[in-house]
Short mmCIF file of C-alpha atoms and ligand atoms in Angstrom, two decimals:
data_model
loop_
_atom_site.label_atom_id
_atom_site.label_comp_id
_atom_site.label_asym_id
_atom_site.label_seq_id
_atom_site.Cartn_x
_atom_site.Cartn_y
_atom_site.Cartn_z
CA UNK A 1 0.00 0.00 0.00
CA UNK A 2 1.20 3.18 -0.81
CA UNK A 3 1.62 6.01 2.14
CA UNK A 4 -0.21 9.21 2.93
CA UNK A 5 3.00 11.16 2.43
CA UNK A 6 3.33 9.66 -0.95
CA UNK A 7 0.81 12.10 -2.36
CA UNK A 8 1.21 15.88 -3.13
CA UNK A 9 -1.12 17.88 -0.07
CA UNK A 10 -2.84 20.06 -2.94
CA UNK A 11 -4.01 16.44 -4.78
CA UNK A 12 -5.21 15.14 -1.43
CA UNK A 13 -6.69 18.43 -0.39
CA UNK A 14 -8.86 18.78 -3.68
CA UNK A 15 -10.12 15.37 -3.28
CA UNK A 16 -10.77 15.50 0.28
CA UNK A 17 -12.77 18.90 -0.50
CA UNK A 18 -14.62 17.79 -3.50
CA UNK A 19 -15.67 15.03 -1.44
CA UNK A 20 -16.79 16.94 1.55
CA UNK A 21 -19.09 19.62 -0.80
CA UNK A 22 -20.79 16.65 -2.38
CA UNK A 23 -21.26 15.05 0.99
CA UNK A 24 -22.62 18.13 2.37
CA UNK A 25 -25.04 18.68 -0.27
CA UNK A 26 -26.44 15.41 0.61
CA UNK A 27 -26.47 16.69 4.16
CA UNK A 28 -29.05 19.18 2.75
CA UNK A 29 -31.24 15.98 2.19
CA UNK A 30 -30.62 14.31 5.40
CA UNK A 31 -31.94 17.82 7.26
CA UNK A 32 -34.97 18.34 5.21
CA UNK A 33 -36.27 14.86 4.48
CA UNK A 34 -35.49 12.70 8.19
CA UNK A 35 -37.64 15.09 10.52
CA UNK A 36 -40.19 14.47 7.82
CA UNK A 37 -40.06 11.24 7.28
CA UNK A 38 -39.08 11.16 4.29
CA UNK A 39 -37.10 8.58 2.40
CA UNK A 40 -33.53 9.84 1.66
CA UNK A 41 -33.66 8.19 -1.91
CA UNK A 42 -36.97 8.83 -3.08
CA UNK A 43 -38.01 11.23 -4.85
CA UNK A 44 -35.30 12.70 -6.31
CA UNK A 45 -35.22 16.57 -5.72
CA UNK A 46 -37.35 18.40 -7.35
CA UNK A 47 -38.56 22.50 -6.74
CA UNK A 48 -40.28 23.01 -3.80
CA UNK A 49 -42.39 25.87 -5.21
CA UNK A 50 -43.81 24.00 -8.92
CA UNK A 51 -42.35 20.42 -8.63
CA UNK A 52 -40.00 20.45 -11.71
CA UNK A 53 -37.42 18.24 -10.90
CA UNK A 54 -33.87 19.82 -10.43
CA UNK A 55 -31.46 19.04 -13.02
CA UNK A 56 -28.10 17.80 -12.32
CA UNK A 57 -25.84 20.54 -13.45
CA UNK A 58 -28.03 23.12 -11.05
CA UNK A 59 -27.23 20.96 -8.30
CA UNK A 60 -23.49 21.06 -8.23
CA UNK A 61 -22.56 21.44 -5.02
CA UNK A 62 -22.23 25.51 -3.90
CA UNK A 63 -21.14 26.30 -7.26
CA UNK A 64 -24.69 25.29 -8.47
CA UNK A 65 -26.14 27.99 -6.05
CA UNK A 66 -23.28 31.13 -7.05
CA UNK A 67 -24.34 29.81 -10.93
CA UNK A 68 -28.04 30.63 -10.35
CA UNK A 69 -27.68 33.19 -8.21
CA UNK A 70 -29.65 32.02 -5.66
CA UNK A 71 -32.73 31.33 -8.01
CA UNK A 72 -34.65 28.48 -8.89
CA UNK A 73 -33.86 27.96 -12.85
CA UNK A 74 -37.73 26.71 -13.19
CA UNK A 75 -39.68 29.42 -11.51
CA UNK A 76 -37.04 31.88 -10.30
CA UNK A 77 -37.96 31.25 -6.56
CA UNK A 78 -35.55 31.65 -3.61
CA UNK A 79 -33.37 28.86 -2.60
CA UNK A 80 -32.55 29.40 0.77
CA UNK A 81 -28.94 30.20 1.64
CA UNK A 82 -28.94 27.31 3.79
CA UNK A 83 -28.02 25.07 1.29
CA UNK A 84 -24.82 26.24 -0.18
CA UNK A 85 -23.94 27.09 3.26
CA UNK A 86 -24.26 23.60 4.84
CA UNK A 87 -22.33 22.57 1.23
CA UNK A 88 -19.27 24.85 2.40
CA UNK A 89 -19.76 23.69 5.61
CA UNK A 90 -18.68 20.16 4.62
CA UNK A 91 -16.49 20.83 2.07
CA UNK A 92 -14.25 22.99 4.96
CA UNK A 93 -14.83 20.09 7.55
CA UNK A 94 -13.02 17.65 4.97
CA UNK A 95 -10.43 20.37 4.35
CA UNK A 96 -9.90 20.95 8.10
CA UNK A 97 -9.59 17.05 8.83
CA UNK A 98 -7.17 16.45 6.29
CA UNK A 99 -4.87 19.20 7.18
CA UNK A 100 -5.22 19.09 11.00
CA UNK A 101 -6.00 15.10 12.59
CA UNK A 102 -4.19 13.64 8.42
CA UNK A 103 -1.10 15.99 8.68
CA UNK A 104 -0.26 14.86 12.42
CA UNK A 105 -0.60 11.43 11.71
CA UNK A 106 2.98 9.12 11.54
CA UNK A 107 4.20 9.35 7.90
CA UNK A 108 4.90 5.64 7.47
CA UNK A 109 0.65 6.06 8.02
CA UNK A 110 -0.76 4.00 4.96
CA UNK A 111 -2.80 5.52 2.68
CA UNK A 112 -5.92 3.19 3.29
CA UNK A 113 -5.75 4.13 6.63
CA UNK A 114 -5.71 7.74 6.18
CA UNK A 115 -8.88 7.45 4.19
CA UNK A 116 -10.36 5.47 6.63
CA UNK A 117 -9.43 8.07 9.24
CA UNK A 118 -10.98 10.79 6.78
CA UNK A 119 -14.42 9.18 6.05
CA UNK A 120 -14.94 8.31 10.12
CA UNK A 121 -14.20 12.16 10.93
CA UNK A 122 -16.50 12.70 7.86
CA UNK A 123 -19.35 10.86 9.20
CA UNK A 124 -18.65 12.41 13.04
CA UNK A 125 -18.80 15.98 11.36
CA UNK A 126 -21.03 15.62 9.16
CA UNK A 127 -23.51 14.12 11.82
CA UNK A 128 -23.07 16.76 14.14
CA UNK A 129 -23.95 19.28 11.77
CA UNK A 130 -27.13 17.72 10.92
CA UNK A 131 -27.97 17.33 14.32
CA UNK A 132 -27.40 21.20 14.43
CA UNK A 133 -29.41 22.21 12.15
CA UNK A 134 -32.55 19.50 13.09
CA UNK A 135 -32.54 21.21 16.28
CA UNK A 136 -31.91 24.66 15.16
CA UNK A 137 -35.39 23.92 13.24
CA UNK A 138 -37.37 21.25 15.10
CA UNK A 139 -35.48 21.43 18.57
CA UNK A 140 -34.70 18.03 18.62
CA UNK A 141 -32.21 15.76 17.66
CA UNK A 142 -32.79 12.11 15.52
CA UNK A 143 -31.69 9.25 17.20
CA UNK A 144 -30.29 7.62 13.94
CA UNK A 145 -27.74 10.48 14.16
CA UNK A 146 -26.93 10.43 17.83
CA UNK A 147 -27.09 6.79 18.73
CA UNK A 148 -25.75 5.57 15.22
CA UNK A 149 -23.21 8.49 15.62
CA UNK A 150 -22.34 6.29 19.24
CA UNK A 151 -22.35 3.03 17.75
CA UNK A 152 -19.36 4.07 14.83
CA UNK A 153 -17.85 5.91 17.29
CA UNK A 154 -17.32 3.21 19.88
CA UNK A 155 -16.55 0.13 16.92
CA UNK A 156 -13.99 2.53 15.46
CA UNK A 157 -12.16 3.34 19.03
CA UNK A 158 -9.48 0.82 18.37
CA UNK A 159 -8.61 2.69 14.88
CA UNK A 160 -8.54 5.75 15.70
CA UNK A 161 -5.91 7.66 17.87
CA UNK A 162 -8.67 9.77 19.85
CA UNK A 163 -8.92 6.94 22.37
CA UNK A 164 -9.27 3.26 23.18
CA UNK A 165 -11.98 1.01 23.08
CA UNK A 166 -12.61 1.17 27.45
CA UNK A 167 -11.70 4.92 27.13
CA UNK A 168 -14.45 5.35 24.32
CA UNK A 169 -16.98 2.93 26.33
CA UNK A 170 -16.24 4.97 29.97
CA UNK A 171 -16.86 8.05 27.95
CA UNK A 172 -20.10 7.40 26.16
CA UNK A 173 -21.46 6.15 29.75
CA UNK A 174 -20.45 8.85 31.79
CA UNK A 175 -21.01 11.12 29.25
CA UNK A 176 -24.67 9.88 29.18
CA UNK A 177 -25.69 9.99 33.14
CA UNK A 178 -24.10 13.09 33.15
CA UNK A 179 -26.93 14.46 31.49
CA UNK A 180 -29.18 12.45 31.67
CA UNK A 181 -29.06 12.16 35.59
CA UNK A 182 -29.72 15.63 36.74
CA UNK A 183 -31.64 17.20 33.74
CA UNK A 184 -33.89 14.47 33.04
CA UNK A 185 -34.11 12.07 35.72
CA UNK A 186 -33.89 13.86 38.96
CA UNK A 187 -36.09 16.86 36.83
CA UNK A 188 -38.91 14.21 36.09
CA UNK A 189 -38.81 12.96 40.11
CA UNK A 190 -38.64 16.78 41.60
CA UNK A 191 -41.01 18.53 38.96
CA UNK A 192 -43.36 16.08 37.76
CA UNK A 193 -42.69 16.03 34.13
CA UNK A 194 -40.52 15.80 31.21
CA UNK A 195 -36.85 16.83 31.40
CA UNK A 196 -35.74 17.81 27.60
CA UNK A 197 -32.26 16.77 27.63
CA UNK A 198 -32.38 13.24 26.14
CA UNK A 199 -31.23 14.60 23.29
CA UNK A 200 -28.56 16.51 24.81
CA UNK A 201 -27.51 13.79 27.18
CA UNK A 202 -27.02 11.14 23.64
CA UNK A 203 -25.00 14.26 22.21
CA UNK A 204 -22.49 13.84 25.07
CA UNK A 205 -22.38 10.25 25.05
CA UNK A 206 -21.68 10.68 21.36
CA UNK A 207 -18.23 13.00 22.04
CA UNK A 208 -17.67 10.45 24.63
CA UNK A 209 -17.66 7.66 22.72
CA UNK A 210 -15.53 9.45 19.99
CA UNK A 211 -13.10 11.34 22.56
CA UNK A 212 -13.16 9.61 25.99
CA UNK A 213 -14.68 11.05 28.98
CA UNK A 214 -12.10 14.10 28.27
CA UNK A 215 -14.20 14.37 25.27
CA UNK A 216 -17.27 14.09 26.94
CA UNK A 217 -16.55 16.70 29.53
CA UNK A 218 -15.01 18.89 27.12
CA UNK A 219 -18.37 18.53 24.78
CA UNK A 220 -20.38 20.08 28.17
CA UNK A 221 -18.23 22.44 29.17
CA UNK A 222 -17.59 24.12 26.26
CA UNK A 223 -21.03 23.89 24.84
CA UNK A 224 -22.24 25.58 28.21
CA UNK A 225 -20.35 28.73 27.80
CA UNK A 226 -20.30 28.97 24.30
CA UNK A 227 -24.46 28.51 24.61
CA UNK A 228 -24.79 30.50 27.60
CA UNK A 229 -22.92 33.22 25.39
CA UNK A 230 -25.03 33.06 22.96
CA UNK A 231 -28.35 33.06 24.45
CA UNK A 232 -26.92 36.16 26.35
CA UNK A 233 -25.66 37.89 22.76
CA UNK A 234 -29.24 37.05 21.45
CA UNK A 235 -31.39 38.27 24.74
CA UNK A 236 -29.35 41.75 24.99
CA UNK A 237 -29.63 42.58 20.62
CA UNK A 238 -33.33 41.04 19.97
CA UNK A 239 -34.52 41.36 23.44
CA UNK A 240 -36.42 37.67 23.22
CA UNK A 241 -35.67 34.62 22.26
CA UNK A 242 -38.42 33.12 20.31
CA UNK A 243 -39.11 29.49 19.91
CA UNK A 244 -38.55 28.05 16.05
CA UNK A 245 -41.76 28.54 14.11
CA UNK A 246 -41.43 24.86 13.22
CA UNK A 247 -42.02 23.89 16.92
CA UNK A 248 -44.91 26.09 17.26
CA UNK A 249 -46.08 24.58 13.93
CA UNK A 250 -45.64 21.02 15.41
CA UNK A 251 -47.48 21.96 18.57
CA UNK A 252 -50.43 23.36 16.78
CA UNK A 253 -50.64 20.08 14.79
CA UNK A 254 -50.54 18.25 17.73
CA UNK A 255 -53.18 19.96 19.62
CA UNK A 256 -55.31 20.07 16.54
CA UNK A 257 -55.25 16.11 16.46
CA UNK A 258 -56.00 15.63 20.24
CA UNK A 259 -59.18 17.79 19.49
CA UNK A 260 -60.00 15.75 16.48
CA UNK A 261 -59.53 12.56 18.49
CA UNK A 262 -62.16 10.95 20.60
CA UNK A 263 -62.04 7.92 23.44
CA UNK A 264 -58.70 6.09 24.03
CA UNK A 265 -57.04 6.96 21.01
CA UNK A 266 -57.47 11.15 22.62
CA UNK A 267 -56.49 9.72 25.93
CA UNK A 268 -53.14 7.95 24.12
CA UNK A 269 -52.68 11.28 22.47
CA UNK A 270 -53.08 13.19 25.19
CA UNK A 271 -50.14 11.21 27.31
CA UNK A 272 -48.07 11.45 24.02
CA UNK A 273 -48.23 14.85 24.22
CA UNK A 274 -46.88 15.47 27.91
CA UNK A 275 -44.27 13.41 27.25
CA UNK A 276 -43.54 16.02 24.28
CA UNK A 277 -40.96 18.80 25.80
CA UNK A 278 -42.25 20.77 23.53
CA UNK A 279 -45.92 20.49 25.13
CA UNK A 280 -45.73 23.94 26.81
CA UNK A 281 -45.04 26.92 25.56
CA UNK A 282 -41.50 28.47 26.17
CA UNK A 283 -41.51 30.48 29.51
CA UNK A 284 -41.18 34.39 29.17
CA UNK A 285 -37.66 35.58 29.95
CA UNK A 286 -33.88 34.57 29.70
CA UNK A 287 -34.72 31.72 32.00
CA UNK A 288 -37.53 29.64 30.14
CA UNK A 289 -36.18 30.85 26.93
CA UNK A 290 -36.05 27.78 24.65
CA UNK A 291 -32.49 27.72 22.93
CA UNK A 292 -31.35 24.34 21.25
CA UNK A 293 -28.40 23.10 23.16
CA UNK A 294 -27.57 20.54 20.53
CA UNK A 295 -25.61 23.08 18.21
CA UNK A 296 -23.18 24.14 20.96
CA UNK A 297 -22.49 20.68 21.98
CA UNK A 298 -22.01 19.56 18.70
CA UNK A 299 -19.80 22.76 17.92
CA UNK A 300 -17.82 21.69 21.02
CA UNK A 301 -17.28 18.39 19.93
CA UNK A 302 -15.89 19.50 16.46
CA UNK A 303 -13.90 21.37 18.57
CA UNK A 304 -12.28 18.67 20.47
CA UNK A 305 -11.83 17.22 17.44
CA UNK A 306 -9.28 19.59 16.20
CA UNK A 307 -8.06 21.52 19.01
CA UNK A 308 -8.48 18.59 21.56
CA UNK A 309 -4.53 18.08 21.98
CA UNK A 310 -4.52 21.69 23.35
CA UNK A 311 -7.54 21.19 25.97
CA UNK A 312 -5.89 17.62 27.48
CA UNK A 313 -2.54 19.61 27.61
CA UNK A 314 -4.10 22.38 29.80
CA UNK A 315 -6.02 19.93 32.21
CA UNK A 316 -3.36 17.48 32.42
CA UNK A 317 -0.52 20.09 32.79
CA UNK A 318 1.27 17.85 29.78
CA UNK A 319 3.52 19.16 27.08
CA UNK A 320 2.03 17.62 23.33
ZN1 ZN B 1 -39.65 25.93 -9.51
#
């Protein structure tokens, strides 16, 4: 097998980049289509505004979107900027993996290994900004991503440097309760209802199964401040912080079936529903203000990823 080193960084850059803009733009799929339950293969896409079906050439990743200008070819309607934007987003993430976590690894690395390494960081990035955006939108976060994001994360331990496989099992454990414990569990017992922090407590178990329980902790802590900073930034400029309109949306629906429903299926519905942390409205004020926490601990995580040397050199007082 030929080595990493073996091939000039502007070859495996373009690549690795070409790759992550087409991934991303199937990223755009993944964030429309799974809180809708929709199939990810079927239909193909077509214009949400008259149906036509999007040709291939208009659907070249980001450059598609700078080519049209931001305008449906069929019917000249807006595409929203979301969609180049979560394109960059991926095509950077490859860039960034390749020339941080490929560039430190041991040249006599293989080059099947290296790709290996790529596509698993891939799939970890690229998962975590779905999750983002799902909860950005919906305010909640798929299980296929979190716990399937887990399950890679703990069978690839042994492959990747990160960690090893009890460090990645300790992690996604710990990482779980640490959530899960006092924001859902002990919140249930003392307040009578649903924590909403599964979500958030499957997050951490994912950057502890990818990163240890440094991960893990690293995942919380930083996604605290860097959410707590935001929520501030967003209180003090807009004054609010509204819920999504999807989630409003969603409890509308909800309430409108309960109404339409009669006998047990009304009272099933109606038990669904508490269960729902989205059941109540969002409190007034900083306090009840309903800000996804997914984002920031899925921006922490890509943190550790590429910056996580630095963290485990300032808690363990190490030199790396
Ligand atoms: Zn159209």
């Amino acid at each position: 097998m030929p080595l990493l080193i073996e091939f000039p960084t502007w070859f495996t850059v373009s690549v690795a980049v070409a790759v992550g803009l087409s991934l991303g733009s199937f990223l755009n799929v993944v964030i429309y289509r799974v809180p809708r339950g929709m199939s990810l293969s079927r239909p193909p896409s077509t214009c949400p505004r008259c149906g036509t079906l999007i040709r291939f050439y208009d659907n070249i990743p980001f450059f598609g979107y700078l080519a049209l200008r931001g305008k449906t070819r069929c019917c000249k309607s807006r595409i929203s900027p979301r969609y180049p934007l979560v394109e960059l987003m991926g095509g950077l993430l490859s860039w960034a993996i390749v020339v941080v976590r490929l560039d430190a690894l041991p040249s006599a690395t293989p080059i099947h290994v290296a790709v290996a390494l790529l596509f698993l960081y891939l799939a970890l990035g690229l998962g975590l900004i779905a999750a983002s955006f799902i909860d950005l939108e919906h305010m909640y976060v798929p299980d296929a991503i979190t716990l399937g994001g887990t399950v890679v994360g703990l069978a690839s331990a042994g492959l990747r440097p990160d960690t090893d496989y009890t460090g990645a099992f300790v992690g996604a454990a710990v990482g779980f309760v640490m959530i899960w414990l006092p924001f859902d569990y002990l919140y249930r017992k003392l307040r009578g209802r649903t924590g909403m922090a599964m979500g958030d407590a499957k997050l951490v178990m994912l950057a502890g199964a990818w990163f240890g329980l440094p991960g893990a902790v690293f995942a919380l802590l930083a996604g605290s401040v860097q959410g707590t900073i935001a929520a501030l930034v967003i209180y003090l400029t807009r004054g609010s912080i509204e819920e999504p309109e999807a989630v409003t949306q969603e409890r509308a629906e909800m309430e409108r079936l309960i109404e339409a429903a009669e006998g047990e299926e009304r009272e099933r519905l109606i038990e669904e529903f508490e269960k729902d942390p989205i059941a109540q409205e969002a409190e007034p004020g900083l306090l009840g203000a309903r800000l996804a926490f997914g984002p920031f601990l899925a921006l922490a995580t890509l943190e550790y990823l590429f910056f996580g040397e630095l963290w485990l050199a300032w808690l363990f007082g190490y030199e790396v």
